[in-house]
Amino acid sequence: METKKFVLLDIDYITEDDRAVVRLFGKLQGDEKGRSVIAVDKGFKPYIYVLPHDSEECVTDINEMDVEGVEWVREKDIGKTKDFLKVTLKHPQDVPKLRDKIRNLDSVLDIREHDIPFYRRYLIDKGLFPMSEVEVDGEFVNAEDNSFRCAEDTCVFEIQGEPRPVESEFPDLKILSFDIEVYNPKGMPQAEVDPIIMMSLSSNQGLEKVLSTKSSRLEFVETLESEEAMLERFVEIVKSENPDLLIGYNSDNFDMPYINDRAEKIGVELDMGTDASKLKFMRRGFANAGLIKGRIHVDLYLLMRRYLTLDRYTLERVYRELFDEEKEDVPGDEIYQYWDDGGEKLDTLFRYSLDDAVAVTKIGEKMLPLSLELTRIVGQPFFDIARMTTGQMVEWYLIRKAYEYGEIVPNKPSSTQYSERRSKRAAGGYVKDPVKGLHENIVSFDFRSLYPSIIISKNVSPDTMVSECSEDECYIAPEVGHKFLKEPVGFVPSIIGNILKERVRIKTMMKASENPREKQILDVQQQALKRLANSMYGVYGYSRFRWYRIECAEAVTAWGRDFIKKTMKQAEDYGFKALYADTDGFYATFEPSDEN
DNA sequence: CAAAGTCGGGG
DNA sequence: GTGTACGACTTTG
């Protein structure tokens, strides 16, 4: 038996002999540093919780089904201790198969935690965090003797016992950016007819290359005899560079599907995964996500929409915003002309293509650290985090915390609950229309993290909300009158409190640090925590969320309006004149009257 | 006026 | 995959 340590990049599960096998995709640390590893764990089973109506009958009913076993557990449900039946199933896909049957039993009141993807359950229950290190005991297995496939330079390790999270520094990640150019005489290209003419690659370790079916004197251009050869070379480079992160711009929607369609048409295998698997697409509602096992494909477009507030989100616009530099631009509908013209025009196109890939690398280096820190805090795969809204991150963070606190996670709303929730919206923050005109000597006031502070100071949480309560024992929200026990500290306030405490701790460390790189990492960490804390209010007001509670949302905004109005009133008593206010701050001029 | 439809990015 | 989800804006009935 050996012990191995690796950076956990990604996770999924496969089925072997009707049993689920969790696969942890990583990069080894230690003597084999940099080598890709797939660590497999055969010892984890799916489960759901059942809230019984009739305990004895419930056990009998469920044991008649094809389940692994049942066990009584005592857990909290919105703060109330209850006995749940923990039902372990044989395979993750038994959950959707059996859950309705179980829910509909007369002996059952409700089922819980029946919609948590298996790999997410694994991360939470084992206390593992992607983009952090994991230590495992076990043995290397020869992939050929098993059903575990892997790429040439990847090794397969079978875990025995429990994986252990390791406190670790932020990992060095190898990033490879890519961008394609397509022949498009008729506007937007059609994969059915329009070939890929260039594939650009740029890494954070100095690689700058454009593959093309035309030649050039430019040294970064590598010419291939056909589109087929170009696609094969692309796959070869991805495998040999062995990046942890593969990043593009709008690549979920354009580059990845296009490469896939052309490869399929021409007959090239895009077997770029570290398990030798092909490029796949995951339906995520209206959008697709390109997935390469063992490498994390990230579409920066999605992230930029989340992080920046701009009128447009073209690569050019985002690049200018972040670096205050103009990029060489070729209008999209003229690309085929540049290609056909050849000569200087063609060289311009080559440079433009490479520039795009290099810009993606630069944007990635600047903007990915925040998402990577959020990954290390929220504890879900980076692939998912890069495609989640902050609200969803908050929810997965709370789900992990619920496990630690012994709270059973509330169910997602049914479609009827959802539409019912949508029909009522909590009143928002206080807004005072601006006084028209050009004002001088403006002062601004703002509450730091107004909503998180209210949730903590007024203990606003579903588990502390009560209908009847005296003013001694409860905080009572203005206007709306919702009541929250002063003690004990609620689930959500407790978690926000810990986030803010952790943020203060990191900011202190940051100030004390002499090492600029360490300072920068700590700064991103505290930003990530701030983001999480500030988004946490949303869980009460967004109709989709598990911890939705309109009364909590109403109470928070009511206290918010109360605070800002009182503060404005006080400022006016001191001679300020409010000009404009919105939610957590206001602007004023100093206009003392004669008495002052 | 509410409901239904479109679009973003990419070439 | 223990899936199936946006939000701002415009057009239509």
Coordinates of C-alpha atoms (C1' of nucleotides) in Angstrom, one line a residue:
Chain A
M1 CA 0.0 0.0 0.0
E2 CA 1.2 3.5 -0.9
T3 CA 0.3 7.0 0.0
K4 CA -0.1 9.6 -2.7
K5 CA -0.9 13.3 -2.7
F6 CA -2.4 15.2 -5.6
V7 CA -4.2 18.4 -6.5
L8 CA -7.9 17.5 -7.0
L9 CA -8.9 19.0 -10.3
D10 CA -12.2 17.3 -11.1
I11 CA -14.5 14.5 -10.1
D12 CA -17.1 12.2 -11.6
Y13 CA -18.2 8.6 -11.4
I14 CA -18.5 5.7 -13.7
T15 CA -20.3 2.3 -13.4
E16 CA -18.3 -0.9 -13.1
D17 CA -20.1 -4.2 -12.5
D18 CA -23.3 -2.3 -11.7
R19 CA -21.5 -0.4 -9.0
A20 CA -20.6 3.3 -8.9
V21 CA -16.9 4.1 -8.9
V22 CA -16.0 7.7 -8.0
R23 CA -13.1 9.0 -10.1
L24 CA -10.9 11.8 -8.7
F25 CA -8.9 13.5 -11.5
G26 CA -5.7 15.1 -10.3
K27 CA -2.1 16.1 -10.7
L28 CA 0.3 14.2 -8.5
Q29 CA 2.5 16.1 -6.1
G30 CA 5.8 14.8 -4.7
D31 CA 8.3 12.7 -6.7
E32 CA 5.9 12.4 -9.7
K33 CA 4.8 16.0 -9.6
G34 CA 2.9 17.0 -12.7
R35 CA 1.8 13.6 -13.7
S36 CA -2.0 13.2 -14.3
V37 CA -3.7 10.7 -12.0
I38 CA -7.2 9.2 -11.8
A39 CA -7.8 8.0 -8.3
V40 CA -10.8 5.6 -8.1
D41 CA -12.9 5.0 -5.0
K42 CA -15.3 2.0 -5.0
G43 CA -16.5 2.4 -1.5
F44 CA -19.1 5.2 -1.6
K45 CA -22.8 4.6 -1.7
P46 CA -25.7 7.0 -2.6
Y47 CA -28.4 7.7 0.0
I48 CA -31.4 9.8 0.7
Y49 CA -33.3 10.8 3.8
V50 CA -36.9 9.8 4.5
L51 CA -39.1 11.6 7.0
P52 CA -41.5 8.9 8.1
H53 CA -45.2 9.3 8.8
D54 CA -45.3 5.8 10.5
S55 CA -41.8 4.7 11.5
E56 CA -42.2 1.0 11.6
E57 CA -44.3 0.7 8.5
C58 CA -41.9 2.9 6.7
V59 CA -39.0 0.6 7.4
T60 CA -41.0 -2.4 6.3
D61 CA -42.1 -0.7 3.1
I62 CA -38.7 0.5 2.1
N63 CA -37.0 -2.8 2.9
E64 CA -39.3 -4.4 0.4
M65 CA -37.7 -2.3 -2.3
D66 CA -34.3 -3.0 -3.9
V67 CA -32.2 -0.9 -1.5
E68 CA -28.9 -1.5 0.1
G69 CA -30.1 -0.8 3.6
V70 CA -31.8 1.6 6.1
E71 CA -30.7 3.2 9.3
W72 CA -32.2 5.7 11.8
V73 CA -30.4 9.0 12.2
R74 CA -31.2 12.1 14.3
E75 CA -30.7 15.3 12.4
K76 CA -32.0 18.8 12.4
D77 CA -34.7 20.1 10.1
I78 CA -34.7 24.0 10.0
G79 CA -33.4 23.8 13.6
K80 CA -35.8 21.2 14.9
T81 CA -34.4 17.8 15.8
K82 CA -36.1 14.9 14.1
D83 CA -35.6 11.2 13.4
F84 CA -34.9 10.5 9.7
L85 CA -34.5 7.2 8.0
K86 CA -31.3 7.2 6.0
V87 CA -31.9 4.9 3.0
T88 CA -28.8 3.7 1.2
L89 CA -29.2 2.7 -2.4
K90 CA -27.2 0.4 -4.6
H91 CA -26.5 2.8 -7.4
P92 CA -26.9 6.6 -7.9
Q93 CA -29.3 6.1 -10.7
D94 CA -31.6 4.1 -8.3
V95 CA -32.3 7.5 -6.6
P96 CA -34.4 8.9 -9.5
K97 CA -35.8 5.5 -10.1
L98 CA -37.0 4.9 -6.5
R99 CA -37.6 8.2 -5.0
D100 CA -41.1 8.8 -6.3
K101 CA -42.1 5.3 -5.1
I102 CA -40.7 6.1 -1.7
R103 CA -42.2 9.5 -1.5
N104 CA -45.7 8.2 -2.4
L105 CA -45.7 5.5 0.3
D106 CA -48.5 6.1 2.9
S107 CA -45.9 5.6 5.6
V108 CA -43.7 8.4 4.3
L109 CA -44.2 12.2 4.9
D110 CA -41.4 13.5 2.7
I111 CA -38.0 12.6 1.2
R112 CA -34.9 14.8 1.4
E113 CA -31.5 15.2 -0.2
H114 CA -32.7 13.2 -3.2
D115 CA -31.3 15.5 -5.9
I116 CA -27.7 16.0 -4.9
P117 CA -25.5 14.7 -7.7
F118 CA -23.4 11.8 -6.5
Y119 CA -20.0 13.4 -7.1
R120 CA -21.1 16.5 -5.1
R121 CA -22.3 14.2 -2.3
Y122 CA -18.9 12.6 -2.3
L123 CA -17.0 15.9 -2.0
I124 CA -19.2 17.1 0.8
D125 CA -19.2 13.9 2.8
K126 CA -15.5 13.3 2.5
G127 CA -14.7 17.0 3.2
L128 CA -12.7 17.3 0.0
F129 CA -12.2 20.6 -1.9
P130 CA -11.3 20.8 -5.6
M131 CA -8.2 22.9 -6.4
S132 CA -6.8 21.7 -3.0
E133 CA -4.7 18.7 -2.2
V134 CA -5.9 15.3 -1.3
E135 CA -3.9 12.4 0.3
V136 CA -5.0 8.9 -0.4
D137 CA -3.8 5.4 0.5
G138 CA -4.0 2.5 -2.0
E139 CA -2.3 1.1 -5.0
F140 CA -1.6 1.8 -8.6
V141 CA -3.5 -0.4 -10.9
N142 CA -2.7 -1.4 -14.4
A143 CA -5.4 0.3 -16.4
E144 CA -5.4 -2.4 -19.0
D145 CA -6.4 -5.0 -16.5
N146 CA -9.4 -3.0 -15.5
S147 CA -12.2 -1.2 -17.1
F148 CA -10.5 2.1 -16.2
R149 CA -9.2 3.7 -19.3
C150 CA -6.7 6.4 -19.2
A151 CA -4.4 8.5 -21.5
E152 CA -0.8 7.3 -22.1
D153 CA 0.8 9.5 -19.4
T154 CA -1.9 9.1 -16.9
C155 CA -1.9 6.6 -14.0
V156 CA -4.8 5.0 -12.2
F157 CA -4.7 4.6 -8.4
E158 CA -7.2 2.6 -6.5
I159 CA -8.1 4.2 -3.1
Q160 CA -8.3 2.1 0.0
G161 CA -9.9 3.7 3.0
E162 CA -10.7 7.3 3.3
P163 CA -9.2 10.1 1.2
R164 CA -7.9 13.0 3.4
P165 CA -8.0 16.7 2.6
V166 CA -4.6 18.4 3.0
E167 CA -4.2 22.0 4.0
S168 CA -2.5 23.3 0.9
E169 CA -1.2 26.4 -0.9
F170 CA -2.9 27.6 -4.0
P171 CA -1.8 25.2 -6.7
D172 CA 0.2 26.2 -9.8
L173 CA -2.1 25.5 -12.7
K174 CA -1.2 25.0 -16.3
I175 CA -3.5 27.0 -18.5
L176 CA -4.0 26.5 -22.3
S177 CA -6.1 28.9 -24.2
F178 CA -7.5 28.2 -27.6
D179 CA -9.4 30.0 -30.3
I180 CA -10.5 29.0 -33.8
E181 CA -11.0 30.9 -37.1
V182 CA -13.5 29.6 -39.6
Y183 CA -14.1 30.2 -43.3
N184 CA -17.3 32.1 -43.5
P185 CA -18.3 33.6 -46.8
K186 CA -22.0 33.6 -45.9
G187 CA -22.0 35.3 -42.5
M188 CA -22.0 33.0 -39.5
P189 CA -20.2 29.8 -40.3
Q190 CA -22.0 26.5 -40.8
A191 CA -20.1 23.5 -39.5
E192 CA -21.7 21.4 -42.2
V193 CA -19.8 23.3 -45.0
D194 CA -17.4 25.8 -43.6
P195 CA -13.9 24.5 -42.6
I196 CA -11.8 25.6 -39.7
I197 CA -8.9 27.5 -41.1
M198 CA -6.9 28.3 -38.0
M199 CA -6.5 27.0 -34.5
S200 CA -4.6 29.2 -32.1
L201 CA -3.1 28.1 -28.8
S202 CA -1.5 30.1 -26.0
S203 CA -0.4 28.8 -22.6
N204 CA 0.6 30.5 -19.4
Q205 CA 4.0 28.9 -19.9
G206 CA 5.0 30.6 -23.1
L207 CA 3.4 28.5 -25.9
E208 CA 2.2 30.7 -28.7
K209 CA 1.1 28.8 -31.8
V210 CA -1.3 29.0 -34.7
L211 CA -2.1 25.9 -36.6
S212 CA -3.4 26.5 -40.1
T213 CA -3.9 24.9 -43.5
K214 CA -2.1 27.8 -45.1
S215 CA 1.5 28.7 -44.7
S216 CA 3.2 31.9 -43.6
R217 CA 6.7 33.3 -42.9
L218 CA 5.5 34.1 -39.4
E219 CA 7.4 31.9 -37.0
F220 CA 4.4 31.0 -34.8
V221 CA 2.5 29.5 -37.7
E222 CA 2.6 25.7 -38.1
T223 CA 1.2 24.6 -41.4
L224 CA -0.7 21.4 -41.8
E225 CA -1.7 19.7 -45.1
S226 CA -5.4 19.4 -44.3
E227 CA -8.1 20.3 -41.8
E228 CA -7.9 16.7 -40.6
A229 CA -4.2 16.9 -39.9
M230 CA -4.8 20.2 -38.1
L231 CA -7.4 18.8 -35.8
E232 CA -5.2 15.8 -35.1
R233 CA -2.3 18.1 -34.3
F234 CA -4.6 20.1 -32.0
V235 CA -5.5 17.0 -30.1
E236 CA -1.8 16.0 -29.9
I237 CA -0.8 19.4 -28.5
V238 CA -3.5 19.4 -25.9
K239 CA -2.3 15.9 -24.8
S240 CA 1.4 16.8 -24.7
E241 CA 0.9 20.2 -23.0
N242 CA -1.3 18.3 -20.5
P243 CA -3.0 21.5 -19.2
D244 CA -5.2 21.6 -16.1
L245 CA -7.3 24.3 -17.5
L246 CA -8.4 24.7 -21.1
I247 CA -9.9 28.1 -21.7
G248 CA -11.8 29.8 -24.5
Y249 CA -14.1 32.7 -25.1
N250 CA -17.7 31.8 -25.8
S251 CA -16.2 28.3 -26.3
D252 CA -19.1 26.5 -24.7
N253 CA -21.3 27.9 -27.4
F254 CA -19.1 28.2 -30.4
D255 CA -15.5 26.8 -30.5
M256 CA -16.1 23.5 -28.8
P257 CA -19.3 22.6 -30.7
Y258 CA -17.7 23.7 -33.9
I259 CA -14.5 21.7 -33.4
N260 CA -16.7 18.7 -32.4
D261 CA -18.9 19.0 -35.5
R262 CA -16.0 19.3 -37.9
A263 CA -14.1 16.5 -36.2
E264 CA -17.1 14.3 -36.5
K265 CA -17.6 15.2 -40.2
I266 CA -13.9 14.6 -41.1
G267 CA -13.5 11.6 -38.8
V268 CA -11.0 12.8 -36.2
E269 CA -11.2 11.4 -32.6
L270 CA -11.1 14.2 -30.1
D271 CA -9.9 11.9 -27.3
M272 CA -8.3 14.6 -25.2
G273 CA -9.4 13.5 -21.7
T274 CA -6.9 12.2 -19.2
D275 CA -9.1 9.0 -19.3
A276 CA -8.7 9.0 -23.1
S277 CA -12.4 10.0 -23.5
K278 CA -13.7 12.2 -26.1
L279 CA -15.1 15.8 -25.9
K280 CA -18.6 15.7 -24.6
F281 CA -21.3 18.2 -24.1
M282 CA -23.4 18.7 -21.0
R283 CA -26.8 20.2 -21.4
R284 CA -27.2 22.9 -18.8
G285 CA -30.6 24.2 -19.5
F286 CA -30.5 26.5 -22.5
A287 CA -26.7 26.3 -22.8
N288 CA -24.2 23.5 -23.5
A289 CA -20.9 23.1 -21.7
G290 CA -18.0 21.4 -23.4
L291 CA -16.5 18.8 -21.2
I292 CA -13.1 17.1 -21.4
K293 CA -12.5 14.7 -18.6
G294 CA -9.5 15.4 -16.4
R295 CA -9.0 18.9 -17.8
I296 CA -11.2 21.7 -16.9
H297 CA -12.8 23.6 -19.8
V298 CA -13.7 27.1 -18.8
D299 CA -15.6 29.6 -20.9
L300 CA -14.4 33.1 -19.9
Y301 CA -17.3 34.8 -21.6
L302 CA -19.6 33.4 -18.9
L303 CA -17.3 34.6 -16.1
M304 CA -16.9 38.0 -17.6
R305 CA -20.6 38.6 -17.7
R306 CA -20.7 37.8 -14.0
Y307 CA -17.7 39.8 -12.9
L308 CA -17.8 42.9 -15.1
T309 CA -20.6 45.4 -15.7
L310 CA -20.3 46.4 -19.3
D311 CA -22.6 47.3 -22.1
R312 CA -21.1 44.5 -24.3
Y313 CA -18.9 41.5 -23.6
T314 CA -17.0 41.0 -26.8
L315 CA -13.4 39.8 -26.2
E316 CA -12.2 43.2 -27.5
R317 CA -14.3 45.1 -25.0
V318 CA -13.4 43.0 -22.0
Y319 CA -9.7 43.1 -22.9
R320 CA -9.8 46.9 -23.2
E321 CA -11.6 47.1 -19.8
L322 CA -9.1 45.0 -18.0
F323 CA -5.8 46.1 -19.7
D324 CA -6.7 49.5 -21.2
E325 CA -5.1 48.3 -24.4
E326 CA -6.6 47.9 -27.9
K327 CA -6.4 44.5 -29.6
E328 CA -5.8 44.1 -33.3
D329 CA -9.3 43.5 -34.8
V330 CA -10.5 41.8 -37.9
P331 CA -14.2 42.2 -38.5
G332 CA -15.9 38.8 -38.3
D333 CA -17.6 39.0 -41.6
E334 CA -14.4 39.8 -43.4
I335 CA -12.3 36.9 -42.2
Y336 CA -12.8 34.8 -45.3
Q337 CA -11.6 37.8 -47.4
Y338 CA -8.4 38.1 -45.4
W339 CA -7.9 34.4 -45.9
D340 CA -8.6 34.5 -49.6
D341 CA -6.5 37.6 -50.2
G342 CA -3.3 36.0 -48.8
G343 CA -0.1 38.0 -48.3
E344 CA -0.1 40.8 -45.8
K345 CA -3.9 40.4 -45.2
L346 CA -3.4 36.8 -44.3
D347 CA -0.6 37.6 -41.9
T348 CA -2.8 40.1 -40.2
L349 CA -5.4 37.3 -39.8
F350 CA -2.7 35.0 -38.3
R351 CA -1.7 37.7 -35.8
Y352 CA -5.3 38.5 -34.9
S353 CA -6.0 34.8 -34.3
L354 CA -3.0 34.4 -32.0
D355 CA -3.8 37.7 -30.3
D356 CA -7.2 36.4 -29.4
A357 CA -5.8 33.2 -27.8
V358 CA -3.1 35.3 -26.0
A359 CA -5.8 37.7 -24.8
V360 CA -7.8 34.8 -23.4
T361 CA -4.7 33.6 -21.4
K362 CA -4.1 37.1 -20.1
I363 CA -7.7 37.6 -19.1
G364 CA -7.7 34.1 -17.5
E365 CA -4.6 34.8 -15.5
K366 CA -6.2 37.9 -14.1
M367 CA -9.8 36.8 -13.6
L368 CA -9.6 33.1 -12.8
P369 CA -8.0 33.3 -9.3
L370 CA -11.3 34.6 -7.8
S371 CA -13.3 31.7 -9.2
L372 CA -10.5 29.3 -8.1
E373 CA -10.7 30.7 -4.6
L374 CA -14.5 30.3 -4.6
T375 CA -14.0 26.7 -5.7
R376 CA -11.7 26.1 -2.7
I377 CA -14.3 27.7 -0.4
V378 CA -17.6 26.4 -1.9
G379 CA -16.0 23.0 -2.5
Q380 CA -17.6 22.1 -5.8
P381 CA -15.7 21.3 -9.1
F382 CA -14.2 24.3 -10.9
F383 CA -16.0 23.3 -14.1
D384 CA -19.3 23.8 -12.2
I385 CA -18.3 26.9 -10.3
A386 CA -17.2 28.6 -13.5
R387 CA -20.8 28.1 -14.8
M388 CA -22.7 28.9 -11.6
T389 CA -24.3 32.1 -10.5
T390 CA -23.2 33.4 -7.1
G391 CA -26.6 32.4 -5.8
Q392 CA -26.0 28.8 -6.7
M393 CA -22.5 29.0 -5.1
V394 CA -24.1 30.2 -1.9
E395 CA -26.6 27.3 -2.1
W396 CA -23.9 24.7 -2.5
Y397 CA -21.8 26.3 0.2
L398 CA -24.8 26.1 2.5
I399 CA -25.5 22.5 1.5
R400 CA -21.9 21.6 2.6
K401 CA -22.3 23.6 5.8
A402 CA -25.7 21.9 6.5
Y403 CA -23.8 18.5 6.4
E404 CA -21.3 19.9 8.9
Y405 CA -24.0 21.3 11.2
G406 CA -26.2 18.2 11.1
E407 CA -29.0 20.0 9.2
I408 CA -31.0 18.2 6.6
V409 CA -31.1 20.3 3.4
P410 CA -34.5 21.7 2.4
N411 CA -35.9 20.5 -0.9
K412 CA -35.8 22.5 -4.1
P413 CA -39.2 24.1 -4.8
S414 CA -41.7 22.1 -7.0
S415 CA -42.9 23.9 -10.1
T416 CA -46.1 25.0 -8.3
Q417 CA -44.1 26.3 -5.3
Y418 CA -41.8 28.0 -7.7
S419 CA -44.6 29.9 -9.5
E420 CA -46.2 30.7 -6.2
R421 CA -43.0 32.2 -5.0
R422 CA -42.5 34.1 -8.1
S423 CA -45.8 35.9 -7.7
K424 CA -44.6 37.6 -4.5
R425 CA -41.5 39.7 -4.4
A426 CA -40.0 41.3 -1.3
A427 CA -39.9 45.0 -1.4
G428 CA -36.4 46.2 -2.3
G429 CA -34.0 48.7 -0.8
Y430 CA -34.9 52.3 -0.2
V431 CA -34.4 54.5 -3.2
K432 CA -34.6 58.3 -3.2
D433 CA -34.9 59.9 -6.6
P434 CA -31.9 62.0 -7.3
V435 CA -32.2 65.8 -7.0
K436 CA -31.6 67.1 -10.5
G437 CA -28.6 69.3 -11.2
L438 CA -24.9 69.5 -10.9
H439 CA -23.9 69.3 -7.3
E440 CA -20.6 70.3 -5.6
N441 CA -19.0 69.1 -2.4
I442 CA -20.7 65.8 -2.5
V443 CA -20.2 63.4 0.4
S444 CA -21.2 59.8 0.3
F445 CA -22.3 57.4 3.1
D446 CA -22.5 53.7 2.7
F447 CA -23.0 50.8 5.0
R448 CA -20.4 48.2 4.6
S449 CA -22.1 44.9 3.7
L450 CA -25.5 46.2 4.8
Y451 CA -27.5 43.0 4.3
P452 CA -25.1 40.5 5.7
S453 CA -24.8 42.8 8.8
I454 CA -28.5 42.9 9.2
I455 CA -28.8 39.1 8.9
I456 CA -26.2 38.7 11.7
S457 CA -27.3 41.5 14.0
K458 CA -31.0 40.6 13.8
N459 CA -30.4 36.8 13.6
V460 CA -32.6 36.6 10.4
S461 CA -32.9 32.9 9.6
P462 CA -35.6 30.4 8.8
D463 CA -34.8 28.5 12.0
T464 CA -35.1 31.5 14.3
M465 CA -38.3 32.9 12.8
V466 CA -41.3 32.6 15.1
S467 CA -44.9 33.8 14.9
E468 CA -45.4 34.9 18.5
C469 CA -42.7 36.4 20.7
S470 CA -42.0 39.2 23.1
E471 CA -39.7 42.1 22.3
D472 CA -37.3 40.9 25.0
E473 CA -36.7 37.6 23.3
C474 CA -37.0 38.7 19.7
Y475 CA -35.9 41.1 17.1
I476 CA -39.0 42.5 15.3
A477 CA -38.6 43.9 11.8
P478 CA -40.0 47.4 11.1
E479 CA -43.0 47.7 8.7
V480 CA -43.4 44.0 8.2
G481 CA -43.3 42.8 11.8
H482 CA -41.6 39.5 11.3
K483 CA -40.0 38.1 14.5
F484 CA -36.7 36.4 15.0
L485 CA -35.4 34.8 18.2
K486 CA -32.3 36.5 19.7
E487 CA -31.0 33.1 20.6
P488 CA -29.7 30.7 19.6
V489 CA -27.7 31.9 16.6
G490 CA -29.5 30.8 13.4
F491 CA -28.0 28.6 10.7
V492 CA -27.5 31.3 8.0
P493 CA -26.4 34.1 10.5
S494 CA -23.9 31.7 12.0
I495 CA -22.4 30.9 8.5
I496 CA -22.3 34.5 7.4
G497 CA -20.7 35.3 10.8
N498 CA -18.0 32.7 10.2
I499 CA -17.4 34.0 6.7
L500 CA -16.9 37.5 7.9
K501 CA -14.6 36.4 10.7
E502 CA -12.6 34.4 8.3
R503 CA -12.4 37.4 6.0
V504 CA -11.1 39.6 8.9
R505 CA -8.5 36.9 9.7
I506 CA -7.3 36.8 6.1
K507 CA -7.2 40.6 5.8
T508 CA -5.0 40.7 8.9
M509 CA -2.7 38.1 7.5
M510 CA -2.6 40.1 4.2
K511 CA -1.6 43.3 6.0
A512 CA 1.1 41.4 7.9
S513 CA 2.5 39.6 4.9
E514 CA 5.8 40.7 3.3
N515 CA 5.6 38.4 0.3
P516 CA 3.8 40.1 -2.6
R517 CA 2.6 36.8 -4.1
E518 CA 1.1 35.7 -0.8
K519 CA -0.4 39.1 -0.3
Q520 CA -2.1 38.9 -3.7
I521 CA -3.5 35.4 -3.0
L522 CA -4.8 36.5 0.4
D523 CA -6.4 39.5 -1.3
V524 CA -8.3 37.3 -3.8
Q525 CA -9.3 35.0 -0.9
Q526 CA -10.9 37.9 1.1
Q527 CA -12.6 39.2 -2.1
A528 CA -14.1 35.7 -2.6
L529 CA -15.4 35.7 1.0
K530 CA -16.8 39.2 0.6
R531 CA -18.6 38.1 -2.6
L532 CA -20.1 35.1 -0.9
A533 CA -21.2 37.0 2.2
N534 CA -22.8 39.7 0.1
S535 CA -24.7 37.2 -2.1
M536 CA -26.0 35.3 0.9
Y537 CA -29.0 37.6 1.4
G538 CA -30.2 36.4 -2.0
V539 CA -31.0 32.9 -0.7
Y540 CA -34.0 34.3 1.1
G541 CA -35.5 36.2 -1.9
Y542 CA -34.7 34.0 -5.0
S543 CA -37.6 31.8 -5.8
R544 CA -35.4 28.8 -6.9
F545 CA -33.5 28.5 -3.6
R546 CA -33.8 25.8 -1.0
W547 CA -33.5 28.3 1.8
Y548 CA -36.0 30.7 0.3
R549 CA -38.1 32.4 2.9
I550 CA -40.0 35.5 1.8
E551 CA -40.4 36.8 5.4
C552 CA -36.6 36.7 5.9
A553 CA -36.1 38.6 2.6
E554 CA -38.8 41.2 3.6
A555 CA -37.3 41.6 7.1
V556 CA -33.8 42.2 5.8
T557 CA -34.8 44.9 3.3
A558 CA -37.2 46.5 5.8
W559 CA -34.4 46.8 8.3
G560 CA -32.2 48.1 5.5
R561 CA -34.7 50.9 4.6
D562 CA -35.1 51.7 8.3
F563 CA -31.3 52.1 8.8
I564 CA -30.7 54.2 5.8
K565 CA -33.7 56.5 6.4
K566 CA -32.6 57.0 10.1
T567 CA -29.1 57.7 9.0
M568 CA -30.2 60.2 6.4
K569 CA -32.4 61.9 9.0
Q570 CA -29.5 62.2 11.4
A571 CA -27.2 63.5 8.6
E572 CA -29.9 66.1 7.8
D573 CA -30.0 67.2 11.5
Y574 CA -26.2 67.9 11.2
G575 CA -26.8 70.0 8.1
F576 CA -26.4 67.6 5.2
K577 CA -28.9 67.6 2.4
A578 CA -29.5 64.2 0.8
L579 CA -29.4 64.2 -3.0
Y580 CA -29.8 60.5 -3.8
A581 CA -30.1 57.2 -2.0
D582 CA -30.1 53.6 -3.1
T583 CA -30.3 50.6 -0.8
D584 CA -27.1 50.8 1.2
G585 CA -25.9 54.3 0.8
F586 CA -26.7 57.9 -0.1
Y587 CA -25.1 61.0 -1.4
A588 CA -25.5 64.4 0.2
T589 CA -24.2 67.9 0.1
F590 CA -23.3 70.0 3.2
E591 CA -25.8 72.8 3.4
P592 CA -25.9 74.1 7.0
S593 CA -28.9 76.2 7.8
D594 CA -28.5 79.3 10.0
E595 CA -28.9 77.4 13.3
N596 CA -26.0 75.2 12.6
Chain B
dC1 C1' -51.1 45.3 -20.4
dA2 C1' -49.4 40.6 -19.9
dA3 C1' -47.6 36.9 -22.4
dA4 C1' -44.5 35.2 -25.6
dG5 C1' -40.3 35.7 -28.1
dT6 C1' -35.4 37.0 -28.9
dC7 C1' -30.7 37.5 -27.8
dG8 C1' -26.1 37.5 -25.9
dG9 C1' -20.9 35.7 -27.4
dG10 C1' -18.6 33.4 -31.4
dG11 C1' -17.0 33.7 -37.4
Chain C
dG1 C1' -26.9 12.1 -14.8
dT2 C1' -29.4 11.9 -7.1
dG3 C1' -29.5 16.4 -14.4
dT4 C1' -33.4 20.1 -17.8
dA5 C1' -31.5 26.3 -15.0
dC6 C1' -30.9 33.2 -17.2
dG7 C1' -32.3 37.8 -17.4
dA8 C1' -33.0 41.9 -19.9
dC9 C1' -35.2 43.6 -23.5
dT10 C1' -38.6 43.7 -27.5
dT11 C1' -42.5 42.1 -30.0
dT12 C1' -47.0 40.3 -30.2
dG13 C1' -51.9 39.3 -29.0

